[in-house]
Short mmCIF file of C-alpha atoms and ligand atoms in Angstrom, two decimals:
data_model
loop_
_atom_site.label_atom_id
_atom_site.label_comp_id
_atom_site.label_asym_id
_atom_site.label_seq_id
_atom_site.Cartn_x
_atom_site.Cartn_y
_atom_site.Cartn_z
CA UNK A 1 1.92 0.95 20.17
CA UNK A 2 5.41 1.61 18.98
CA UNK A 3 8.46 0.78 21.03
CA UNK A 4 11.75 2.63 20.90
CA UNK A 5 14.21 -0.12 20.07
CA UNK A 6 14.27 -3.55 18.51
CA UNK A 7 16.49 -6.57 18.73
CA UNK A 8 18.55 -8.27 16.04
CA UNK A 9 18.55 -11.93 15.03
CA UNK A 10 20.52 -14.06 12.60
CA UNK A 11 17.87 -16.81 12.65
CA UNK A 12 15.05 -16.69 10.11
CA UNK A 13 11.75 -17.32 11.89
CA UNK A 14 10.32 -20.82 11.32
CA UNK A 15 7.00 -19.27 10.19
CA UNK A 16 8.70 -17.68 7.17
CA UNK A 17 9.76 -21.09 5.83
CA UNK A 18 7.75 -23.39 3.60
CA UNK A 19 9.54 -26.57 2.52
CA UNK A 20 7.94 -27.27 -0.86
CA UNK A 21 10.09 -30.40 -1.33
CA UNK A 22 12.58 -32.15 0.98
CA UNK A 23 13.86 -30.75 4.26
CA UNK A 24 17.51 -29.85 3.63
CA UNK A 25 20.31 -29.97 1.03
CA UNK A 26 20.86 -33.24 -0.85
CA UNK A 27 23.22 -34.08 -3.73
CA UNK A 28 24.48 -31.15 -5.78
CA UNK A 29 27.39 -28.79 -5.30
CA UNK A 30 25.74 -25.44 -4.61
CA UNK A 31 22.82 -23.85 -2.79
CA UNK A 32 21.02 -21.67 -5.32
CA UNK A 33 18.85 -18.74 -4.31
CA UNK A 34 16.51 -17.80 -7.16
CA UNK A 35 15.94 -14.16 -6.29
CA UNK A 36 12.71 -12.69 -7.61
CA UNK A 37 10.61 -10.75 -5.08
CA UNK A 38 13.34 -9.64 -2.64
CA UNK A 39 15.88 -7.89 -4.88
CA UNK A 40 18.35 -6.97 -2.14
CA UNK A 41 21.52 -8.20 -0.41
CA UNK A 42 20.52 -7.13 3.11
CA UNK A 43 17.56 -7.81 5.41
CA UNK A 44 16.64 -10.63 3.09
CA UNK A 45 15.48 -13.75 4.98
CA UNK A 46 15.71 -15.97 1.85
CA UNK A 47 19.33 -14.96 1.27
CA UNK A 48 20.33 -15.34 4.92
CA UNK A 49 18.60 -18.72 5.11
CA UNK A 50 20.45 -19.86 1.97
CA UNK A 51 23.76 -18.75 3.52
CA UNK A 52 23.31 -20.35 6.95
CA UNK A 53 22.11 -23.63 5.39
CA UNK A 54 25.01 -23.64 2.91
CA UNK A 55 27.51 -22.90 5.69
CA UNK A 56 26.13 -25.79 7.77
CA UNK A 57 26.67 -28.15 4.80
CA UNK A 58 30.00 -26.71 3.69
CA UNK A 59 28.53 -25.52 0.38
CA UNK A 60 28.81 -22.26 -1.56
CA UNK A 61 25.74 -20.10 -2.39
CA UNK A 62 25.02 -18.63 -5.82
CA UNK A 63 22.23 -16.18 -6.55
CA UNK A 64 20.31 -16.30 -9.83
CA UNK A 65 17.90 -13.73 -11.23
CA UNK A 66 15.76 -14.76 -14.22
CA UNK A 67 15.12 -11.79 -16.47
CA UNK A 68 11.78 -12.39 -18.19
CA UNK A 69 11.13 -10.00 -21.07
CA UNK A 70 7.39 -10.56 -21.54
CA UNK A 71 5.96 -9.50 -18.18
CA UNK A 72 2.48 -8.11 -18.92
CA UNK A 73 2.07 -4.33 -18.43
CA UNK A 74 5.80 -3.83 -17.69
CA UNK A 75 7.71 -1.38 -19.87
CA UNK A 76 11.14 0.23 -20.02
CA UNK A 77 9.95 2.44 -17.11
CA UNK A 78 9.88 -0.60 -14.80
CA UNK A 79 12.78 -2.56 -16.31
CA UNK A 80 15.09 0.45 -16.08
CA UNK A 81 14.39 0.95 -12.36
CA UNK A 82 14.67 -2.77 -11.65
CA UNK A 83 17.86 -3.42 -13.63
CA UNK A 84 19.53 -0.33 -12.18
CA UNK A 85 18.82 -1.94 -8.80
CA UNK A 86 20.21 -5.31 -9.94
CA UNK A 87 23.39 -3.57 -11.06
CA UNK A 88 23.92 -2.19 -7.53
CA UNK A 89 23.02 -5.56 -6.06
CA UNK A 90 25.71 -7.31 -8.11
CA UNK A 91 28.48 -5.48 -6.25
CA UNK A 92 26.80 -5.98 -2.87
CA UNK A 93 26.44 -9.75 -3.33
CA UNK A 94 29.99 -10.17 -4.65
CA UNK A 95 31.37 -8.25 -1.69
CA UNK A 96 29.61 -10.82 0.50
CA UNK A 97 31.25 -13.69 -1.45
CA UNK A 98 28.34 -14.80 -3.62
CA UNK A 99 28.27 -15.23 -7.38
CA UNK A 100 25.31 -13.41 -8.95
CA UNK A 101 24.05 -14.27 -12.41
CA UNK A 102 21.26 -12.60 -14.33
CA UNK A 103 20.00 -15.04 -16.96
CA UNK A 104 17.47 -14.23 -19.64
CA UNK A 105 14.57 -16.66 -19.91
CA UNK A 106 11.61 -18.19 -18.08
CA UNK A 107 12.43 -19.27 -14.51
CA UNK A 108 11.29 -22.90 -14.99
CA UNK A 109 13.54 -23.35 -18.05
CA UNK A 110 16.57 -21.83 -16.35
CA UNK A 111 16.23 -23.58 -13.01
CA UNK A 112 15.17 -26.84 -14.65
CA UNK A 113 18.40 -26.71 -16.66
CA UNK A 114 20.43 -26.09 -13.47
CA UNK A 115 18.68 -28.85 -11.52
CA UNK A 116 21.70 -31.20 -11.50
CA UNK A 117 23.85 -28.58 -9.75
CA UNK A 118 21.47 -27.62 -6.96
CA UNK A 119 21.81 -29.20 -3.51
CA UNK A 120 18.99 -26.90 -2.46
CA UNK A 121 16.88 -24.30 -4.24
CA UNK A 122 15.74 -21.35 -2.14
CA UNK A 123 12.83 -19.20 -3.35
CA UNK A 124 11.39 -15.98 -1.98
CA UNK A 125 7.59 -15.85 -1.72
CA UNK A 126 5.60 -13.89 -4.28
CA UNK A 127 1.89 -13.19 -3.89
CA UNK A 128 0.54 -12.19 -7.28
CA UNK A 129 -0.92 -14.86 -9.57
CA UNK A 130 1.99 -14.66 -12.04
CA UNK A 131 4.56 -14.96 -9.25
CA UNK A 132 2.76 -17.99 -7.82
CA UNK A 133 2.62 -19.58 -11.27
CA UNK A 134 6.36 -19.06 -11.81
CA UNK A 135 7.12 -20.80 -8.50
CA UNK A 136 4.80 -23.72 -9.22
CA UNK A 137 6.40 -24.17 -12.66
CA UNK A 138 9.90 -24.07 -11.16
CA UNK A 139 8.98 -26.68 -8.59
CA UNK A 140 7.68 -28.90 -11.38
CA UNK A 141 10.77 -28.41 -13.55
CA UNK A 142 13.18 -29.47 -10.77
CA UNK A 143 13.53 -32.41 -8.39
CA UNK A 144 15.95 -31.01 -5.83
CA UNK A 145 14.83 -29.85 -2.36
CA UNK A 146 12.97 -26.54 -2.56
CA UNK A 147 12.26 -24.13 0.28
CA UNK A 148 10.23 -20.93 -0.03
CA UNK A 149 10.98 -18.09 2.37
CA UNK A 150 8.66 -15.20 3.14
CA UNK A 151 10.75 -12.07 2.72
CA UNK A 152 8.55 -9.08 1.97
CA UNK A 153 6.03 -8.82 4.78
CA UNK A 154 6.45 -8.06 8.44
CA UNK A 155 3.98 -10.66 9.70
CA UNK A 156 3.96 -13.83 7.55
CA UNK A 157 0.71 -13.80 5.60
CA UNK A 158 -0.63 -17.13 6.87
CA UNK A 159 0.25 -16.27 10.48
CA UNK A 160 -1.76 -13.04 10.27
CA UNK A 161 -4.86 -14.65 8.78
CA UNK A 162 -6.02 -17.73 6.89
CA UNK A 163 -8.92 -16.00 5.14
CA UNK A 164 -9.90 -13.00 3.06
CA UNK A 165 -10.14 -10.07 5.48
CA UNK A 166 -13.05 -7.67 5.13
CA UNK A 167 -11.19 -4.46 5.94
CA UNK A 168 -8.25 -2.95 7.83
CA UNK A 169 -10.30 -3.08 11.02
CA UNK A 170 -10.46 -6.90 10.87
CA UNK A 171 -6.80 -7.46 9.95
CA UNK A 172 -5.33 -4.79 12.28
CA UNK A 173 -5.71 -6.69 15.59
CA UNK A 174 -4.35 -9.86 14.00
CA UNK A 175 -1.27 -8.01 12.75
CA UNK A 176 -0.72 -6.35 16.12
CA UNK A 177 -0.96 -9.74 17.89
CA UNK A 178 2.26 -10.76 16.10
CA UNK A 179 3.99 -7.49 15.27
CA UNK A 180 6.55 -7.43 18.08
CA UNK A 181 7.69 -10.98 17.35
CA UNK A 182 8.41 -10.23 13.67
CA UNK A 183 9.70 -6.66 13.91
CA UNK A 184 13.25 -7.81 14.42
CA UNK A 185 16.34 -6.67 12.54
CA UNK A 186 17.96 -9.48 10.54
CA UNK A 187 21.74 -9.72 10.87
CA UNK A 188 23.97 -10.70 7.94
CA UNK A 189 25.80 -14.03 8.23
CA UNK A 190 29.30 -14.29 6.70
CA UNK A 191 29.60 -16.73 3.80
CA UNK A 192 32.00 -19.63 4.60
CA UNK A 193 32.62 -20.77 1.03
CA UNK A 194 32.99 -17.91 -1.41
CA UNK A 195 31.45 -18.62 -4.83
CA UNK A 196 32.85 -15.53 -6.60
CA UNK A 197 35.71 -15.89 -9.11
CA UNK A 198 38.91 -16.13 -7.05
CA UNK A 199 36.97 -17.48 -4.01
CA UNK A 200 37.64 -20.96 -2.60
CA UNK A 201 34.55 -22.48 -4.36
CA UNK A 202 33.93 -20.36 -7.47
CA UNK A 203 30.64 -21.14 -9.19
CA UNK A 204 29.56 -20.32 -12.74
CA UNK A 205 26.04 -21.52 -13.32
CA UNK A 206 25.84 -20.00 -16.81
CA UNK A 207 28.55 -22.43 -17.96
CA UNK A 208 26.47 -25.43 -16.87
CA UNK A 209 23.46 -24.47 -19.00
CA UNK A 210 22.60 -26.76 -21.90
CA UNK A 211 19.56 -24.83 -23.20
CA UNK A 212 20.92 -22.46 -25.83
CA UNK A 213 17.84 -20.22 -25.63
CA UNK A 214 19.04 -19.00 -22.22
CA UNK A 215 21.63 -16.21 -22.27
CA UNK A 216 23.48 -14.09 -19.72
CA UNK A 217 22.57 -10.47 -19.11
CA UNK A 218 25.85 -8.68 -18.32
CA UNK A 219 25.14 -6.10 -15.61
CA UNK A 220 28.31 -4.13 -16.33
CA UNK A 221 26.70 -3.14 -19.65
CA UNK A 222 23.15 -2.91 -18.35
CA UNK A 223 22.19 0.28 -20.15
CA UNK A 224 23.12 -1.00 -23.61
CA UNK A 225 21.72 -4.45 -22.82
CA UNK A 226 18.39 -2.83 -21.89
CA UNK A 227 18.30 -1.23 -25.34
CA UNK A 228 18.32 -4.72 -26.86
CA UNK A 229 15.51 -6.20 -24.73
CA UNK A 230 12.30 -6.82 -26.70
CA UNK A 231 10.13 -4.92 -24.22
CA UNK A 232 7.69 -2.07 -24.60
CA UNK A 233 9.65 1.24 -24.73
CA UNK A 234 6.69 3.32 -23.55
CA UNK A 235 6.34 4.65 -20.98
CA UNK A 236 10.05 5.28 -20.56
CA UNK A 237 12.21 5.77 -17.46
CA UNK A 238 11.31 8.59 -15.07
CA UNK A 239 13.69 11.31 -13.96
CA UNK A 240 14.30 11.69 -10.25
CA UNK A 241 14.07 8.00 -9.37
CA UNK A 242 17.22 5.88 -8.99
CA UNK A 243 16.65 2.16 -8.62
CA UNK A 244 18.43 0.06 -6.00
CA UNK A 245 18.99 -0.46 -2.30
CA UNK A 246 21.46 2.42 -1.74
CA UNK A 247 18.90 4.93 -3.09
CA UNK A 248 16.14 3.31 -1.02
CA UNK A 249 18.28 3.47 2.11
CA UNK A 250 19.11 7.15 1.49
CA UNK A 251 15.44 7.94 1.03
CA UNK A 252 14.53 6.07 4.23
CA UNK A 253 17.16 8.01 6.20
CA UNK A 254 15.90 11.36 4.89
CA UNK A 255 12.30 10.35 5.59
CA UNK A 256 13.02 9.32 9.19
CA UNK A 257 14.93 12.54 9.80
CA UNK A 258 12.74 15.12 8.00
CA UNK A 259 9.21 13.76 7.56
CA UNK A 260 8.44 11.06 10.12
CA UNK A 261 8.51 13.42 13.14
CA UNK A 262 5.19 14.85 11.92
CA UNK A 263 4.03 12.19 9.46
CA UNK A 264 0.50 11.84 10.95
CA UNK A 265 -0.37 15.48 10.29
CA UNK A 266 1.61 15.83 7.07
CA UNK A 267 0.89 12.61 5.23
CA UNK A 268 -2.17 13.88 3.35
CA UNK A 269 -0.40 17.00 2.01
CA UNK A 270 -0.14 16.11 -1.66
CA UNK A 271 0.94 19.69 -2.45
CA UNK A 272 4.29 19.59 -0.62
CA UNK A 273 7.29 17.66 -1.87
CA UNK A 274 7.97 15.49 1.17
CA UNK A 275 4.88 14.44 3.06
CA UNK A 276 5.44 10.70 2.86
CA UNK A 277 8.29 8.25 2.35
CA UNK A 278 7.99 7.68 -1.43
CA UNK A 279 9.33 4.19 -0.76
CA UNK A 280 6.58 2.34 -2.65
CA UNK A 281 8.61 1.58 -5.82
CA UNK A 282 11.50 0.27 -3.69
CA UNK A 283 9.11 -1.89 -1.68
CA UNK A 284 7.50 -3.14 -4.88
CA UNK A 285 10.80 -4.37 -6.32
CA UNK A 286 11.97 -5.68 -2.94
CA UNK A 287 14.93 -3.30 -2.98
CA UNK A 288 14.22 -2.55 0.67
CA UNK A 289 12.68 -4.74 3.36
CA UNK A 290 9.45 -3.65 5.08
CA UNK A 291 10.86 -5.02 8.34
CA UNK A 292 13.98 -2.88 7.96
CA UNK A 293 11.84 0.18 7.15
CA UNK A 294 9.62 -0.33 10.21
CA UNK A 295 12.60 -1.01 12.48
CA UNK A 296 14.32 2.18 11.22
CA UNK A 297 11.13 4.19 11.82
CA UNK A 298 10.85 2.88 15.36
CA UNK A 299 14.44 3.57 16.27
CA UNK A 300 14.44 7.05 14.66
CA UNK A 301 13.42 8.87 17.83
CA UNK A 302 10.25 10.24 16.15
CA UNK A 303 7.21 10.54 18.47
CA UNK A 304 5.39 7.24 19.00
CA UNK A 305 2.09 8.48 17.49
CA UNK A 306 3.83 9.47 14.26
CA UNK A 307 5.61 6.13 14.03
CA UNK A 308 2.36 4.28 14.70
CA UNK A 309 0.64 6.21 11.89
CA UNK A 310 3.42 5.15 9.51
CA UNK A 311 3.34 1.50 10.67
CA UNK A 312 -0.41 1.52 10.01
CA UNK A 313 0.28 2.27 6.30
CA UNK A 314 3.44 0.22 5.89
CA UNK A 315 2.27 -2.87 7.73
CA UNK A 316 -1.53 -2.94 8.20
CA UNK A 317 -2.60 -1.40 4.86
CA UNK A 318 0.17 -2.96 2.82
CA UNK A 319 -0.37 -6.42 4.31
CA UNK A 320 -4.14 -6.07 3.91
CA UNK A 321 -3.45 -5.69 0.18
CA UNK A 322 -1.33 -8.84 0.26
CA UNK A 323 -4.04 -10.72 2.17
CA UNK A 324 -6.40 -9.63 -0.62
CA UNK A 325 -4.34 -10.94 -3.54
CA UNK A 326 -3.58 -14.20 -1.72
CA UNK A 327 -7.20 -15.02 -0.86
CA UNK A 328 -9.23 -13.37 -3.63
CA UNK A 329 -9.20 -15.10 -7.03
CA UNK A 330 -9.30 -13.02 -10.24
CA UNK A 331 -8.02 -9.78 -8.73
CA UNK A 332 -7.71 -8.37 -12.23
CA UNK A 333 -11.42 -8.81 -12.88
CA UNK A 334 -14.50 -6.75 -12.02
CA UNK A 335 -16.10 -9.95 -10.68
CA UNK A 336 -13.62 -9.92 -7.78
CA UNK A 337 -15.40 -6.94 -6.21
CA UNK A 338 -17.70 -7.38 -3.19
CA UNK A 339 -21.25 -8.34 -4.08
CA UNK A 340 -22.79 -5.19 -2.49
CA UNK A 341 -20.53 -2.99 -4.62
CA UNK A 342 -21.33 -4.79 -7.88
CA UNK A 343 -25.04 -4.68 -7.02
CA UNK A 344 -25.12 -0.94 -6.33
CA UNK A 345 -23.13 -0.20 -9.49
CA UNK A 346 -25.52 -2.40 -11.43
CA UNK A 347 -28.49 -0.47 -10.00
CA UNK A 348 -26.95 2.71 -11.46
CA UNK A 349 -25.77 1.25 -14.76
CA UNK A 350 -28.34 3.28 -16.72
CA UNK A 351 -27.65 6.61 -14.97
CA UNK A 352 -26.61 9.29 -17.36
CA UNK A 353 -22.83 9.98 -17.26
CA UNK A 354 -21.80 13.66 -17.52
CA UNK A 355 -19.42 12.77 -20.39
CA UNK A 356 -18.02 9.49 -21.69
CA UNK A 357 -14.36 9.50 -22.72
CA UNK A 358 -12.50 6.84 -24.62
CA UNK A 359 -9.64 5.01 -22.92
CA UNK A 360 -7.23 6.93 -25.20
CA UNK A 361 -8.69 10.30 -24.15
CA UNK A 362 -8.33 9.33 -20.51
CA UNK A 363 -4.75 8.13 -20.99
CA UNK A 364 -3.86 11.41 -22.72
CA UNK A 365 -5.51 13.42 -19.90
CA UNK A 366 -8.00 15.03 -22.29
CA UNK A 367 -11.08 15.46 -20.11
CA UNK A 368 -12.97 18.57 -19.04
CA UNK A 369 -11.50 18.29 -15.56
CA UNK A 370 -8.20 20.19 -15.24
CA UNK A 371 -7.38 18.58 -11.89
CA UNK A 372 -7.79 15.08 -13.27
CA UNK A 373 -5.81 15.96 -16.40
CA UNK A 374 -2.97 17.31 -14.26
CA UNK A 375 -2.90 14.13 -12.19
CA UNK A 376 -2.82 11.99 -15.34
CA UNK A 377 -0.02 14.15 -16.74
CA UNK A 378 1.99 13.72 -13.53
CA UNK A 379 1.42 9.96 -13.63
CA UNK A 380 2.59 9.77 -17.25
CA UNK A 381 5.65 11.93 -16.62
CA UNK A 382 6.71 11.04 -13.07
CA UNK A 383 5.39 7.49 -12.64
CA UNK A 384 4.29 8.31 -9.09
CA UNK A 385 1.73 10.61 -7.44
CA UNK A 386 0.60 11.11 -3.86
CA UNK A 387 -2.07 8.82 -2.39
CA UNK A 388 -4.68 11.61 -2.12
CA UNK A 389 -4.33 12.38 -5.82
CA UNK A 390 -4.57 8.68 -6.67
CA UNK A 391 -7.86 8.51 -4.75
CA UNK A 392 -9.45 11.34 -6.74
CA UNK A 393 -7.97 10.01 -10.00
CA UNK A 394 -9.33 6.49 -9.40
CA UNK A 395 -12.78 7.53 -8.21
CA UNK A 396 -13.53 9.84 -11.17
CA UNK A 397 -13.26 7.22 -13.90
CA UNK A 398 -16.63 5.67 -13.02
CA UNK A 399 -18.35 8.91 -14.06
CA UNK A 400 -16.72 8.93 -17.48
CA UNK A 401 -17.04 5.36 -18.72
CA UNK A 402 -20.16 3.68 -20.01
CA UNK A 403 -19.97 0.58 -17.79
CA UNK A 404 -18.44 -0.07 -14.33
CA UNK A 405 -16.56 -3.09 -15.74
CA UNK A 406 -14.91 -0.91 -18.38
CA UNK A 407 -14.06 1.68 -15.69
CA UNK A 408 -12.37 -1.01 -13.60
CA UNK A 409 -10.31 -2.37 -16.48
CA UNK A 410 -9.28 1.11 -17.65
CA UNK A 411 -8.15 2.17 -14.18
CA UNK A 412 -6.16 -1.01 -13.52
CA UNK A 413 -4.51 -0.80 -16.92
CA UNK A 414 -3.42 2.85 -16.45
CA UNK A 415 -2.29 2.14 -12.90
CA UNK A 416 -0.14 -0.83 -13.81
CA UNK A 417 1.41 0.57 -16.97
CA UNK A 418 2.30 4.02 -15.65
CA UNK A 419 3.08 3.76 -11.93
CA UNK A 420 6.61 2.75 -11.03
CA UNK A 421 5.01 0.92 -8.10
CA UNK A 422 2.27 -0.59 -10.34
CA UNK A 423 1.63 -4.33 -10.77
CA UNK A 424 1.81 -4.67 -6.99
CA UNK A 425 -0.61 -6.21 -4.48
CA UNK A 426 -1.28 -2.57 -3.53
CA UNK A 427 -2.28 -1.82 -7.13
CA UNK A 428 -5.02 -4.47 -7.17
CA UNK A 429 -6.27 -3.72 -3.64
CA UNK A 430 -6.39 0.05 -4.14
CA UNK A 431 -7.99 -0.04 -7.57
CA UNK A 432 -10.56 -2.39 -6.02
CA UNK A 433 -10.91 0.06 -3.09
CA UNK A 434 -12.11 2.69 -5.59
CA UNK A 435 -14.92 0.21 -6.34
CA UNK A 436 -15.82 -0.65 -2.71
CA UNK A 437 -13.26 -3.28 -1.59
CA UNK A 438 -12.20 -2.95 2.09
CA UNK A 439 -14.83 -0.22 2.44
CA UNK A 440 -18.47 0.23 3.44
CA UNK A 441 -21.60 1.65 1.81
CA UNK A 442 -22.34 5.39 1.86
CA UNK A 443 -25.39 7.50 1.05
CA UNK A 444 -26.62 6.55 -2.43
CA UNK A 445 -25.69 8.87 -5.33
CA UNK A 446 -26.07 8.98 -9.11
CA UNK A 447 -23.68 6.74 -11.08
CA UNK A 448 -21.54 5.56 -8.11
CA UNK A 449 -24.49 4.28 -6.04
CA UNK A 450 -23.39 3.52 -2.47
CA UNK A 451 -19.64 3.76 -3.16
CA UNK A 452 -17.63 6.27 -1.14
CA UNK A 453 -17.45 9.56 -3.05
CA UNK A 454 -14.18 11.48 -3.38
CA UNK A 455 -14.47 14.97 -4.81
CA UNK A 456 -12.01 17.73 -5.58
CA UNK A 457 -13.47 19.53 -2.55
CA UNK A 458 -11.85 16.80 -0.44
CA UNK A 459 -8.53 17.56 -2.12
CA UNK A 460 -8.96 21.29 -1.51
CA UNK A 461 -9.44 20.67 2.21
CA UNK A 462 -6.10 18.87 2.41
CA UNK A 463 -3.83 21.15 0.40
CA UNK A 464 -3.48 23.94 -2.13
CA UNK A 465 -4.97 22.20 -5.15
CA UNK A 466 -4.59 25.06 -7.62
CA UNK A 467 -0.93 25.51 -6.74
CA UNK A 468 -0.37 21.78 -7.24
CA UNK A 469 -2.14 21.79 -10.64
CA UNK A 470 -0.10 24.83 -11.71
CA UNK A 471 3.11 23.09 -10.65
CA UNK A 472 2.29 20.31 -13.14
CA UNK A 473 0.88 22.35 -16.00
CA UNK A 474 2.92 25.52 -15.64
CA UNK A 475 -0.41 27.34 -15.40
CA UNK A 476 -1.35 26.94 -19.07
CA UNK A 477 -3.45 23.81 -18.97
CA UNK A 478 -6.65 23.47 -20.93
CA UNK A 479 -9.41 21.06 -20.19
CA UNK A 480 -11.04 19.06 -22.95
C1 FAD B 1 -6.30 4.42 -6.96
C2 FAD B 1 -5.07 4.04 -6.18
C3 FAD B 1 -4.07 3.30 -6.79
C4 FAD B 1 -2.93 2.92 -6.08
N1 FAD B 1 -1.97 2.18 -6.73
C5 FAD B 1 -0.87 1.76 -6.03
C6 FAD B 1 0.13 0.98 -6.68
O1 FAD B 1 0.02 0.66 -7.87
N2 FAD B 1 1.21 0.58 -5.95
C7 FAD B 1 1.36 0.94 -4.63
O2 FAD B 1 2.37 0.55 -4.02
N3 FAD B 1 0.42 1.67 -4.00
C8 FAD B 1 -0.68 2.09 -4.64
N4 FAD B 1 -1.63 2.85 -4.01
C9 FAD B 1 -1.50 3.07 -2.55
C10 FAD B 1 -0.76 4.34 -2.12
O3 FAD B 1 -1.22 5.43 -2.85
C11 FAD B 1 0.77 4.22 -2.29
O4 FAD B 1 1.24 3.03 -1.70
C12 FAD B 1 1.45 5.41 -1.60
O5 FAD B 1 0.99 6.60 -2.17
C13 FAD B 1 2.95 5.28 -1.77
O6 FAD B 1 3.58 6.42 -1.27
P1 FAD B 1 4.60 6.33 -0.08
O7 FAD B 1 5.54 5.22 -0.31
O8 FAD B 1 5.16 7.69 0.12
O9 FAD B 1 3.64 6.00 1.14
P2 FAD B 1 3.83 6.26 2.70
O10 FAD B 1 2.73 7.12 3.17
O11 FAD B 1 5.20 6.67 3.02
O12 FAD B 1 3.54 4.78 3.29
C14 FAD B 1 4.58 3.79 3.40
C15 FAD B 1 4.17 2.56 2.66
O13 FAD B 1 2.92 2.08 3.17
C16 FAD B 1 2.19 1.45 2.11
N5 FAD B 1 0.94 2.17 1.87
C17 FAD B 1 0.69 3.50 1.96
N6 FAD B 1 -0.60 3.75 1.64
C18 FAD B 1 -1.16 2.57 1.34
C19 FAD B 1 -2.46 2.16 0.91
N7 FAD B 1 -3.47 3.02 0.73
N8 FAD B 1 -2.67 0.84 0.68
C20 FAD B 1 -1.69 -0.05 0.84
N9 FAD B 1 -0.44 0.26 1.25
C21 FAD B 1 -0.19 1.55 1.47
C22 FAD B 1 3.05 1.56 0.85
O14 FAD B 1 3.79 0.36 0.71
C23 FAD B 1 3.94 2.74 1.16
O15 FAD B 1 5.15 2.74 0.44
C24 FAD B 1 -2.78 3.28 -4.71
C25 FAD B 1 -3.79 4.04 -4.10
C26 FAD B 1 -4.92 4.42 -4.82
C27 FAD B 1 -5.98 5.20 -4.12
#
């Protein structure tokens, strides 16, 4: 049940902290926060913990972001949105008295090279395999105290559950047991020792680097610097999306005012512009905090049932996805799917498919299904589509590929390369959902066996499908 108001704290909950080495600052002249998951200067428990600890030890805080240019499946589409956000963050951190440096290179090389400066290294927690690997490598490359802070969930993952949850129904009561305790607004703590140029303890970490392969990424020239990065240029940036916390905050305000008051009835309307928050890319890059979003929703004055419906998506569904990637190995592999789902797909392996398309035909949206083609076009162009359209899009691929394993790989690849919110815990959990994860068996059918079907008739019940397809194609689409 939602409650109207929430309190504010300046203390980061003990359950968000994991001391990976040591228990407080030791020798070194600065507390360094290596920002990775939580790319924001507000409502960020890792940042606030770094500040309060530094203040207690009369130390300055500096924030470092390691720009890695070989992240699998990431392209200019994602880098543009992220770096635009970092550019806005630069000003916000400086205004709070903290030096912010974006350094190009692998996190373990950069932080290993800065080891001698760090009285304490603060990390934010990341859940995906690559994020976990980065943190393990950084811990190994340093010998200073290291604390990891859980920044991007409402209920800390290990507090909610210590095992792989079967479905939303099993995680929901566990989340609700702790929700009130963790749905608390986090206050900002003033920095005692300013580390910005002109402050009383200016810090330049870039000047202490000895590894010449590491270079600075100047945010004041971010657009031209992006042109130089050796990253995939396709797909490119999407129009209509501005990266960064100010844009996320503006979107949240508009959502709470215009959409939330009837979110429960409107949220499945894929054919109207504003039926949901469209915050997923901002949540993915940590440009807004899920706690701050939930607190804003609760204090918006929207009816309790509507707020509860939103909290169900934002907290229960989103944190179910995080539980999945934390506890399920090989989330990028078909073998990660539940046994019943693999078995039923195996039973139907030999069923005749209506048509088999190549991965390139699917990517280009060249099938005989005009609805699917329009969705794929929107994904390529806009980098985001409504959840209902994603469900139809994901479920169809099984019919058009010769093996379920190939269907799984194709869907995950398209999802992660094209969606602005791709490469997220939600990406892996929802692609897996198309193949039975967090779901139950249904009446057996050709090709998909006991998996839940999702037809265009379901889309037609929820909105004006033809009008939506026309809005994408301009009415002159051709299948095939
Ligand atoms: C095949 C398929 C692929 C998907 N791929 C992604 C992906 O790559 N990245 C991604 O973030 N989401 C993915 N989703 C989940 C969902 O479609 C998006 O999170 C949602 O559409 C984002 O829109 P919104 O921010 O307006 O959501 P809102 O309705 O405003 O909900 C608020 C937030 O709740 C969370 N949420 C909403 N729906 C879900 C859900 N089904 N599962 C988990 N969390 C949810 C999101 O963080 C979302 O931003 C996928 C769903 C499907 C069916």
